[in-house]
Amino acid sequence: MKKTLLCCLLILTVIAAAGCSSDGSNNATGTTVSSATEATERPTGKSYIAKPNFIEDSDVDINNTESQGRFCYSQLSDKQKLYYEKLRTAVKQQRSGLYWNNRECTAQELDDLLNYITYDYPEYFWFSKENTGAETINGKLVFRVKFHYEYDADRVKELQGKLKTVTDKFLKEAKKLKTDYEKSLYTYEYIINNTKYNQKNATAGYNNFAEMESDRVLACWNITGALLNGDAVCRGYTQAYQYLMNLQGIECAYVVGNSHCWNLTKLDDEWYYTDVTWGDPFTEGTDPETGEVKYTEDGIDYSYLNMTTEQLLKIHKLDPSFKPKLPECTATKNSPVAIHSDNAEEQA
């Protein structure tokens, strides 16, 4: 559903007044998403592994340049980067798992690295880490890292083709933009204008695992829901924004909060927070028959685009279990308010 554009003047006081209510609803816009019911870890549906094709970590050929600029990867030591790349390459190849012979890396470190890969790579929409265990092979104790995939290889290839068609069209328009701010605004509006929030799917997997057999429900939790189906929950919104910004050469990270997630974006060498989900105007509650959120025509809320840390913490809580280090966001020059004020002064 196409939303109408609100004048940026209307948002001057929104962030200062915004707060987080006890049920997680958005006081600034009346958003009906409850932080008590939506989680950032997607529920598990089918596990597609065509055949056991575990690989030894020593046999993994890695590309040390592919992850340059990824937020979590950039915070790792040289050794950790090597481990990260071995795991990531196995995931990219859709291996069923990895036998890890290097005992310098603990099971907890492996688990953390798998989390970092899911944070850094929204394009690996088929991947959801499963478990790490130890077993003896030929008398040697090794870690067995088993991967969980939401789609089989043929379906992944099909969806990748559809994503390329959509993103090629998106990038054709995005290339006309000159500034980082213009790119962030265009991406924010693009996702909101083409995506509906699905409250029912936000909790489907927790209430009824059978519902997770549906491709469309699974898609709500990754980039295919927002970019192909126009239907997503917060994780889908956030990963779609991250993916499209990365395609434009802008560093954008995925951040986990208290039953919610949002983005951290580097614009003109300064960091900003963005919550695309809360920028989407869904304010009339949930249809009791369909479970879909009913929309108004109030327009996009720009107060959640390019926020400071201070502004973010007025409406959200960070998840203490989220281990990547987050910068203090203090810059305001790429906020809609600042941009609008500068444009008004130039026209005066």
mmCIF file of C-alpha atoms in Angstrom:
data_model
loop_
_atom_site.group_PDB
_atom_site.id
_atom_site.type_symbol
_atom_site.label_atom_id
_atom_site.label_comp_id
_atom_site.label_asym_id
_atom_site.label_seq_id
_atom_site.Cartn_x
_atom_site.Cartn_y
_atom_site.Cartn_z
ATOM 1 C CA MET A 1 0.000 0.000 0.000
ATOM 2 C CA LYS A 2 1.395 3.351 -0.954
ATOM 3 C CA LYS A 3 1.802 5.766 1.934
ATOM 4 C CA THR A 4 1.685 9.513 1.570
ATOM 5 C CA LEU A 5 4.658 11.657 2.475
ATOM 6 C CA LEU A 6 4.527 13.735 5.642
ATOM 7 C CA CYS A 7 6.169 17.119 5.751
ATOM 8 C CA CYS A 8 9.430 16.910 7.707
ATOM 9 C CA LEU A 9 8.393 19.937 9.749
ATOM 10 C CA LEU A 10 5.939 17.714 11.596
ATOM 11 C CA ILE A 11 8.699 15.608 13.096
ATOM 12 C CA LEU A 12 10.642 18.349 14.900
ATOM 13 C CA THR A 13 9.219 17.430 18.277
ATOM 14 C CA VAL A 14 8.408 13.757 17.770
ATOM 15 C CA ILE A 15 11.663 12.203 18.964
ATOM 16 C CA ALA A 16 11.822 14.295 22.103
ATOM 17 C CA ALA A 17 8.321 13.175 23.011
ATOM 18 C CA ALA A 18 8.737 9.543 21.974
ATOM 19 C CA GLY A 19 8.791 6.895 24.662
ATOM 20 C CA CYS A 20 8.542 3.179 25.101
ATOM 21 C CA SER A 21 5.411 1.985 26.861
ATOM 22 C CA SER A 22 5.248 -1.095 29.022
ATOM 23 C CA ASP A 23 3.983 -3.241 26.146
ATOM 24 C CA GLY A 24 6.563 -1.907 23.708
ATOM 25 C CA SER A 25 4.107 0.103 21.617
ATOM 26 C CA ASN A 26 5.237 3.239 19.849
ATOM 27 C CA ASN A 27 3.770 6.250 21.642
ATOM 28 C CA ALA A 28 4.805 8.692 18.943
ATOM 29 C CA THR A 29 2.764 7.053 16.210
ATOM 30 C CA GLY A 30 0.433 4.689 18.016
ATOM 31 C CA THR A 31 2.226 1.630 16.661
ATOM 32 C CA THR A 32 0.636 -1.582 17.847
ATOM 33 C CA VAL A 33 3.662 -3.881 17.766
ATOM 34 C CA SER A 34 4.183 -5.425 21.184
ATOM 35 C CA SER A 35 7.746 -6.064 22.289
ATOM 36 C CA ALA A 36 6.397 -8.822 24.478
ATOM 37 C CA THR A 37 5.229 -10.842 21.490
ATOM 38 C CA GLU A 38 7.808 -10.273 18.762
ATOM 39 C CA ALA A 39 11.259 -11.806 18.988
ATOM 40 C CA THR A 40 14.333 -11.137 16.866
ATOM 41 C CA GLU A 41 15.370 -14.795 16.591
ATOM 42 C CA ARG A 42 13.208 -16.346 13.945
ATOM 43 C CA PRO A 43 11.415 -19.561 14.829
ATOM 44 C CA THR A 44 12.452 -22.790 13.181
ATOM 45 C CA GLY A 45 10.537 -24.518 10.435
ATOM 46 C CA LYS A 46 11.784 -27.317 8.195
ATOM 47 C CA SER A 47 15.479 -28.154 8.078
ATOM 48 C CA TYR A 48 16.568 -28.695 4.495
ATOM 49 C CA ILE A 49 19.767 -30.686 4.073
ATOM 50 C CA ALA A 50 19.826 -32.560 0.773
ATOM 51 C CA LYS A 51 22.607 -34.879 1.910
ATOM 52 C CA PRO A 52 25.256 -34.927 4.642
ATOM 53 C CA ASN A 53 28.142 -32.898 3.252
ATOM 54 C CA PHE A 54 30.157 -31.895 6.300
ATOM 55 C CA ILE A 55 33.581 -30.512 5.551
ATOM 56 C CA GLU A 56 36.786 -30.333 7.591
ATOM 57 C CA ASP A 57 37.664 -26.793 8.611
ATOM 58 C CA SER A 58 41.157 -27.303 7.174
ATOM 59 C CA ASP A 59 39.627 -27.995 3.738
ATOM 60 C CA VAL A 60 37.685 -24.731 3.521
ATOM 61 C CA ASP A 61 39.102 -22.269 0.990
ATOM 62 C CA ILE A 62 38.358 -18.783 2.233
ATOM 63 C CA ASN A 63 38.136 -15.312 0.728
ATOM 64 C CA ASN A 64 39.599 -12.820 3.191
ATOM 65 C CA THR A 65 38.315 -9.788 1.271
ATOM 66 C CA GLU A 66 34.607 -10.583 0.996
ATOM 67 C CA SER A 67 33.812 -9.656 4.604
ATOM 68 C CA GLN A 68 35.784 -6.414 4.684
ATOM 69 C CA GLY A 69 33.536 -3.642 5.992
ATOM 70 C CA ARG A 70 31.065 -6.003 7.681
ATOM 71 C CA PHE A 71 30.333 -4.621 11.132
ATOM 72 C CA CYS A 72 30.913 -7.678 13.336
ATOM 73 C CA TYR A 73 33.772 -9.041 11.257
ATOM 74 C CA SER A 74 35.666 -5.756 11.562
ATOM 75 C CA GLN A 75 35.736 -6.090 15.365
ATOM 76 C CA LEU A 76 37.423 -9.505 15.403
ATOM 77 C CA SER A 77 41.065 -10.421 15.940
ATOM 78 C CA ASP A 78 43.010 -11.881 13.020
ATOM 79 C CA LYS A 79 42.504 -15.412 14.348
ATOM 80 C CA GLN A 80 38.795 -14.854 14.878
ATOM 81 C CA LYS A 81 38.471 -13.471 11.349
ATOM 82 C CA LEU A 82 40.004 -16.674 10.011
ATOM 83 C CA TYR A 83 37.525 -18.801 11.997
ATOM 84 C CA TYR A 84 34.642 -16.541 10.926
ATOM 85 C CA GLU A 85 35.564 -16.914 7.255
ATOM 86 C CA LYS A 86 35.780 -20.709 7.459
ATOM 87 C CA LEU A 87 32.296 -20.848 8.967
ATOM 88 C CA ARG A 88 30.873 -18.265 6.563
ATOM 89 C CA THR A 89 32.279 -20.001 3.510
ATOM 90 C CA ALA A 90 30.703 -23.300 4.582
ATOM 91 C CA VAL A 91 27.361 -21.511 5.025
ATOM 92 C CA LYS A 92 27.663 -19.813 1.637
ATOM 93 C CA GLN A 93 28.296 -23.220 0.057
ATOM 94 C CA GLN A 94 25.271 -24.562 1.944
ATOM 95 C CA ARG A 95 27.281 -27.275 3.646
ATOM 96 C CA SER A 96 25.353 -29.327 6.178
ATOM 97 C CA GLY A 97 28.038 -28.548 8.720
ATOM 98 C CA LEU A 98 31.675 -28.260 9.598
ATOM 99 C CA TYR A 99 34.057 -30.481 11.566
ATOM 100 C CA TRP A 100 36.245 -28.164 13.575
ATOM 101 C CA ASN A 101 39.650 -29.577 14.526
ATOM 102 C CA ASN A 102 41.155 -26.389 15.938
ATOM 103 C CA ARG A 103 40.817 -26.654 19.711
ATOM 104 C CA GLU A 104 42.009 -23.074 20.235
ATOM 105 C CA CYS A 105 38.479 -21.956 19.381
ATOM 106 C CA THR A 106 35.908 -22.881 22.020
ATOM 107 C CA ALA A 107 32.329 -23.968 21.404
ATOM 108 C CA GLN A 108 31.122 -20.619 22.789
ATOM 109 C CA GLU A 109 33.373 -18.708 20.415
ATOM 110 C CA LEU A 110 32.055 -20.742 17.494
ATOM 111 C CA ASP A 111 28.509 -19.977 18.574
ATOM 112 C CA ASP A 112 29.310 -16.257 18.790
ATOM 113 C CA LEU A 113 30.889 -16.297 15.335
ATOM 114 C CA LEU A 114 27.810 -17.943 13.847
ATOM 115 C CA ASN A 115 25.695 -15.180 15.395
ATOM 116 C CA TYR A 116 27.989 -12.560 13.869
ATOM 117 C CA ILE A 117 27.570 -14.141 10.435
ATOM 118 C CA THR A 118 23.772 -13.945 10.725
ATOM 119 C CA TYR A 119 24.112 -10.290 11.781
ATOM 120 C CA ASP A 120 26.540 -9.401 8.969
ATOM 121 C CA TYR A 121 24.996 -11.279 6.044
ATOM 122 C CA PRO A 122 21.278 -10.645 5.456
ATOM 123 C CA GLU A 123 21.748 -12.127 1.967
ATOM 124 C CA TYR A 124 22.233 -15.573 3.562
ATOM 125 C CA PHE A 125 18.487 -15.711 4.085
ATOM 126 C CA TRP A 126 18.472 -19.516 4.014
ATOM 127 C CA PHE A 127 20.705 -19.851 7.076
ATOM 128 C CA SER A 128 19.762 -20.198 10.716
ATOM 129 C CA LYS A 129 22.456 -21.602 12.986
ATOM 130 C CA GLU A 130 21.448 -24.814 14.744
ATOM 131 C CA ASN A 131 23.939 -26.265 17.190
ATOM 132 C CA THR A 132 27.539 -26.880 18.092
ATOM 133 C CA GLY A 133 28.587 -30.126 19.724
ATOM 134 C CA ALA A 134 31.632 -32.309 20.279
ATOM 135 C CA GLU A 135 32.225 -35.836 19.063
ATOM 136 C CA THR A 136 35.096 -38.269 18.558
ATOM 137 C CA ILE A 137 36.187 -39.051 15.002
ATOM 138 C CA ASN A 138 39.017 -41.537 14.420
ATOM 139 C CA GLY A 139 39.930 -41.238 18.060
ATOM 140 C CA LYS A 140 40.147 -37.425 17.910
ATOM 141 C CA LEU A 141 37.793 -35.060 19.716
ATOM 142 C CA VAL A 142 36.441 -32.420 17.342
ATOM 143 C CA PHE A 143 33.622 -29.894 17.287
ATOM 144 C CA ARG A 144 30.757 -30.603 14.943
ATOM 145 C CA VAL A 145 29.036 -27.425 13.815
ATOM 146 C CA LYS A 146 25.667 -28.318 12.309
ATOM 147 C CA PHE A 147 23.876 -25.763 10.146
ATOM 148 C CA HIS A 148 20.134 -25.273 9.798
ATOM 149 C CA TYR A 149 18.680 -24.144 6.476
ATOM 150 C CA GLU A 150 15.175 -22.829 5.904
ATOM 151 C CA TYR A 151 15.127 -23.604 2.159
ATOM 152 C CA ASP A 152 16.559 -26.295 -0.086
ATOM 153 C CA ALA A 153 19.234 -25.455 -2.663
ATOM 154 C CA ASP A 154 16.831 -25.174 -5.605
ATOM 155 C CA ARG A 155 14.557 -22.794 -3.720
ATOM 156 C CA VAL A 156 17.538 -20.678 -2.649
ATOM 157 C CA LYS A 157 18.660 -20.333 -6.266
ATOM 158 C CA GLU A 158 15.149 -19.383 -7.357
ATOM 159 C CA LEU A 159 14.800 -16.725 -4.654
ATOM 160 C CA GLN A 160 18.266 -15.325 -5.361
ATOM 161 C CA GLY A 161 17.234 -14.813 -8.982
ATOM 162 C CA LYS A 162 14.083 -12.968 -7.957
ATOM 163 C CA LEU A 163 16.035 -10.824 -5.495
ATOM 164 C CA LYS A 164 18.495 -9.838 -8.219
ATOM 165 C CA THR A 165 15.651 -8.665 -10.445
ATOM 166 C CA VAL A 166 14.228 -6.515 -7.644
ATOM 167 C CA THR A 167 17.550 -5.114 -6.445
ATOM 168 C CA ASP A 168 18.776 -4.319 -9.967
ATOM 169 C CA LYS A 169 15.691 -2.154 -10.443
ATOM 170 C CA PHE A 170 16.194 -0.552 -7.019
ATOM 171 C CA LEU A 171 19.866 0.204 -7.682
ATOM 172 C CA LYS A 172 19.091 1.733 -11.077
ATOM 173 C CA GLU A 173 17.165 4.467 -9.259
ATOM 174 C CA ALA A 174 19.520 4.637 -6.268
ATOM 175 C CA LYS A 175 22.514 5.356 -8.516
ATOM 176 C CA LYS A 176 20.926 8.701 -9.389
ATOM 177 C CA LEU A 177 21.342 9.824 -5.765
ATOM 178 C CA LYS A 178 24.406 11.800 -4.736
ATOM 179 C CA THR A 179 24.589 11.898 -0.934
ATOM 180 C CA ASP A 180 24.570 9.259 1.786
ATOM 181 C CA TYR A 181 21.527 10.937 3.298
ATOM 182 C CA GLU A 182 19.587 10.726 0.029
ATOM 183 C CA LYS A 183 20.422 7.024 -0.206
ATOM 184 C CA SER A 184 19.308 6.365 3.367
ATOM 185 C CA LEU A 185 16.053 8.270 2.808
ATOM 186 C CA TYR A 186 15.319 6.528 -0.488
ATOM 187 C CA THR A 187 15.946 3.089 1.045
ATOM 188 C CA TYR A 188 13.826 3.893 4.111
ATOM 189 C CA GLU A 189 10.903 5.038 1.959
ATOM 190 C CA TYR A 190 11.307 2.192 -0.516
ATOM 191 C CA ILE A 191 10.957 -0.507 2.143
ATOM 192 C CA ILE A 192 8.079 1.202 3.950
ATOM 193 C CA ASN A 193 6.165 1.940 0.753
ATOM 194 C CA ASN A 194 6.474 -1.658 -0.409
ATOM 195 C CA THR A 195 6.092 -3.604 2.849
ATOM 196 C CA LYS A 196 3.309 -4.338 5.311
ATOM 197 C CA TYR A 197 3.952 -5.390 8.883
ATOM 198 C CA ASN A 198 2.408 -8.784 9.658
ATOM 199 C CA GLN A 199 1.627 -9.073 13.363
ATOM 200 C CA LYS A 200 0.298 -12.622 12.985
ATOM 201 C CA ASN A 201 3.514 -13.889 11.446
ATOM 202 C CA ALA A 202 5.561 -12.188 14.150
ATOM 203 C CA THR A 203 4.491 -14.892 16.580
ATOM 204 C CA ALA A 204 3.277 -17.720 14.328
ATOM 205 C CA GLY A 205 6.249 -19.962 14.936
ATOM 206 C CA TYR A 206 5.981 -19.652 18.679
ATOM 207 C CA ASN A 207 2.265 -20.313 18.831
ATOM 208 C CA ASN A 208 2.076 -23.037 16.206
ATOM 209 C CA PHE A 209 5.188 -24.584 14.701
ATOM 210 C CA ALA A 210 3.098 -26.125 11.916
ATOM 211 C CA GLU A 211 2.550 -22.627 10.554
ATOM 212 C CA MET A 212 6.270 -22.296 9.999
ATOM 213 C CA GLU A 213 6.026 -24.846 7.184
ATOM 214 C CA SER A 214 4.685 -21.994 5.075
ATOM 215 C CA ASP A 215 7.298 -20.363 2.829
ATOM 216 C CA ARG A 216 5.525 -17.030 3.168
ATOM 217 C CA VAL A 217 5.654 -17.110 6.958
ATOM 218 C CA LEU A 218 9.351 -17.976 6.929
ATOM 219 C CA ALA A 219 9.966 -15.164 4.458
ATOM 220 C CA CYS A 220 8.654 -12.578 6.933
ATOM 221 C CA TRP A 221 11.791 -13.194 8.970
ATOM 222 C CA ASN A 222 14.291 -12.486 6.202
ATOM 223 C CA ILE A 223 14.913 -10.214 3.240
ATOM 224 C CA THR A 224 12.675 -12.172 0.868
ATOM 225 C CA GLY A 225 9.558 -11.236 2.830
ATOM 226 C CA ALA A 226 10.099 -7.491 2.571
ATOM 227 C CA LEU A 227 11.659 -7.390 -0.904
ATOM 228 C CA LEU A 228 9.680 -10.089 -2.724
ATOM 229 C CA ASN A 229 6.384 -10.504 -0.859
ATOM 230 C CA GLY A 230 5.912 -7.046 0.678
ATOM 231 C CA ASP A 231 5.201 -8.762 3.980
ATOM 232 C CA ALA A 232 7.554 -8.801 6.985
ATOM 233 C CA VAL A 233 8.176 -8.496 10.708
ATOM 234 C CA CYS A 234 10.878 -6.350 12.312
ATOM 235 C CA ARG A 235 13.701 -8.706 11.408
ATOM 236 C CA GLY A 236 12.637 -8.690 7.764
ATOM 237 C CA TYR A 237 12.415 -4.882 7.677
ATOM 238 C CA THR A 238 15.804 -4.490 9.358
ATOM 239 C CA GLN A 239 17.665 -7.001 7.222
ATOM 240 C CA ALA A 240 16.146 -5.601 4.035
ATOM 241 C CA TYR A 241 17.376 -2.096 4.926
ATOM 242 C CA GLN A 242 20.818 -3.474 5.794
ATOM 243 C CA TYR A 243 20.999 -5.430 2.543
ATOM 244 C CA LEU A 244 19.968 -2.532 0.299
ATOM 245 C CA MET A 245 22.291 -0.073 2.030
ATOM 246 C CA ASN A 246 25.207 -2.502 1.731
ATOM 247 C CA LEU A 247 24.482 -2.904 -1.985
ATOM 248 C CA GLN A 248 24.911 0.867 -2.300
ATOM 249 C CA GLY A 249 28.333 0.661 -0.645
ATOM 250 C CA ILE A 250 27.160 2.046 2.698
ATOM 251 C CA GLU A 251 28.114 0.219 5.880
ATOM 252 C CA CYS A 252 24.962 -0.843 7.680
ATOM 253 C CA ALA A 253 24.666 -3.188 10.660
ATOM 254 C CA TYR A 254 21.930 -5.246 12.301
ATOM 255 C CA VAL A 255 21.381 -4.503 16.011
ATOM 256 C CA VAL A 256 19.426 -6.646 18.457
ATOM 257 C CA GLY A 257 17.339 -4.963 21.131
ATOM 258 C CA ASN A 258 14.772 -6.051 23.673
ATOM 259 C CA SER A 259 12.356 -8.107 21.499
ATOM 260 C CA HIS A 260 13.100 -5.864 18.543
ATOM 261 C CA CYS A 261 15.869 -5.025 16.099
ATOM 262 C CA TRP A 262 16.999 -2.006 14.095
ATOM 263 C CA ASN A 263 19.911 -0.691 12.022
ATOM 264 C CA LEU A 264 23.160 1.125 12.612
ATOM 265 C CA THR A 265 24.326 2.997 9.517
ATOM 266 C CA LYS A 266 27.514 4.883 8.695
ATOM 267 C CA LEU A 267 26.786 8.047 6.717
ATOM 268 C CA ASP A 268 29.606 10.444 5.830
ATOM 269 C CA ASP A 269 31.875 8.605 8.312
ATOM 270 C CA GLU A 270 29.446 9.076 11.211
ATOM 271 C CA TRP A 271 27.084 6.543 12.781
ATOM 272 C CA TYR A 272 23.289 6.772 13.052
ATOM 273 C CA TYR A 273 20.502 4.462 14.213
ATOM 274 C CA THR A 274 17.458 3.758 12.035
ATOM 275 C CA ASP A 275 14.290 1.792 12.825
ATOM 276 C CA VAL A 276 12.472 1.152 9.561
ATOM 277 C CA THR A 277 9.758 -0.923 11.240
ATOM 278 C CA TRP A 278 8.634 1.917 13.472
ATOM 279 C CA GLY A 279 8.755 4.317 10.543
ATOM 280 C CA ASP A 280 5.944 2.327 8.922
ATOM 281 C CA PRO A 281 2.495 3.742 9.797
ATOM 282 C CA PHE A 282 0.443 0.879 11.172
ATOM 283 C CA THR A 283 -1.754 2.365 13.845
ATOM 284 C CA GLU A 284 -5.256 0.898 13.871
ATOM 285 C CA GLY A 285 -4.551 -2.441 15.533
ATOM 286 C CA THR A 286 -4.884 -6.017 14.334
ATOM 287 C CA ASP A 287 -7.760 -7.492 12.350
ATOM 288 C CA PRO A 288 -9.172 -10.241 14.607
ATOM 289 C CA GLU A 289 -10.058 -12.426 11.621
ATOM 290 C CA THR A 290 -6.898 -12.264 9.508
ATOM 291 C CA GLY A 291 -4.295 -11.221 12.060
ATOM 292 C CA GLU A 292 -3.082 -8.490 9.718
ATOM 293 C CA VAL A 293 -2.296 -5.013 10.965
ATOM 294 C CA LYS A 294 -4.757 -2.409 9.678
ATOM 295 C CA TYR A 295 -3.086 0.675 8.203
ATOM 296 C CA THR A 296 -3.950 4.334 8.233
ATOM 297 C CA GLU A 297 -2.928 6.934 5.680
ATOM 298 C CA ASP A 298 -0.937 8.947 8.198
ATOM 299 C CA GLY A 299 2.224 8.735 6.105
ATOM 300 C CA ILE A 300 5.786 7.690 6.832
ATOM 301 C CA ASP A 301 7.215 8.622 10.215
ATOM 302 C CA TYR A 302 10.682 10.066 9.600
ATOM 303 C CA SER A 303 11.588 10.462 13.253
ATOM 304 C CA TYR A 304 13.127 6.970 13.254
ATOM 305 C CA LEU A 305 15.538 7.692 10.401
ATOM 306 C CA ASN A 306 19.161 8.489 11.325
ATOM 307 C CA MET A 307 18.812 8.858 15.098
ATOM 308 C CA THR A 308 21.416 9.518 17.767
ATOM 309 C CA THR A 309 22.047 7.070 20.609
ATOM 310 C CA GLU A 310 20.228 9.422 22.970
ATOM 311 C CA GLN A 311 17.164 9.456 20.735
ATOM 312 C CA LEU A 312 17.234 5.683 20.275
ATOM 313 C CA LEU A 313 17.387 4.946 23.991
ATOM 314 C CA LYS A 314 14.245 6.994 24.576
ATOM 315 C CA ILE A 315 12.255 4.382 22.656
ATOM 316 C CA HIS A 316 14.290 1.156 22.739
ATOM 317 C CA LYS A 317 16.421 -0.948 25.047
ATOM 318 C CA LEU A 318 19.590 -2.660 23.878
ATOM 319 C CA ASP A 319 19.866 -6.405 24.405
ATOM 320 C CA PRO A 320 22.727 -7.010 26.881
ATOM 321 C CA SER A 321 23.468 -10.338 25.172
ATOM 322 C CA PHE A 322 24.286 -8.549 21.900
ATOM 323 C CA LYS A 323 28.093 -8.740 21.976
ATOM 324 C CA PRO A 324 29.347 -6.512 19.133
ATOM 325 C CA LYS A 325 30.541 -3.142 20.394
ATOM 326 C CA LEU A 326 28.284 -0.269 19.408
ATOM 327 C CA PRO A 327 29.529 3.276 18.781
ATOM 328 C CA GLU A 328 28.082 6.316 20.494
ATOM 329 C CA CYS A 329 25.982 8.039 17.844
ATOM 330 C CA THR A 330 26.051 11.798 18.374
ATOM 331 C CA ALA A 331 25.962 13.211 14.837
ATOM 332 C CA THR A 332 22.787 14.961 13.692
ATOM 333 C CA LYS A 333 23.666 16.458 10.304
ATOM 334 C CA ASN A 334 22.041 13.550 8.434
ATOM 335 C CA SER A 335 18.825 13.573 10.420
ATOM 336 C CA PRO A 336 15.692 14.615 8.490
ATOM 337 C CA VAL A 337 15.262 17.587 10.831
ATOM 338 C CA ALA A 338 18.766 18.905 10.152
ATOM 339 C CA ILE A 339 18.494 18.347 6.397
ATOM 340 C CA HIS A 340 15.126 20.087 6.248
ATOM 341 C CA SER A 341 16.413 23.018 8.317
ATOM 342 C CA ASP A 342 19.442 23.448 6.047
ATOM 343 C CA ASN A 343 17.266 23.362 2.931
ATOM 344 C CA ALA A 344 14.882 25.922 4.426
ATOM 345 C CA GLU A 345 17.778 28.280 5.186
ATOM 346 C CA GLU A 346 19.132 27.938 1.638
ATOM 347 C CA GLN A 347 15.730 28.798 0.179
ATOM 348 C CA ALA A 348 15.197 31.786 2.496
#
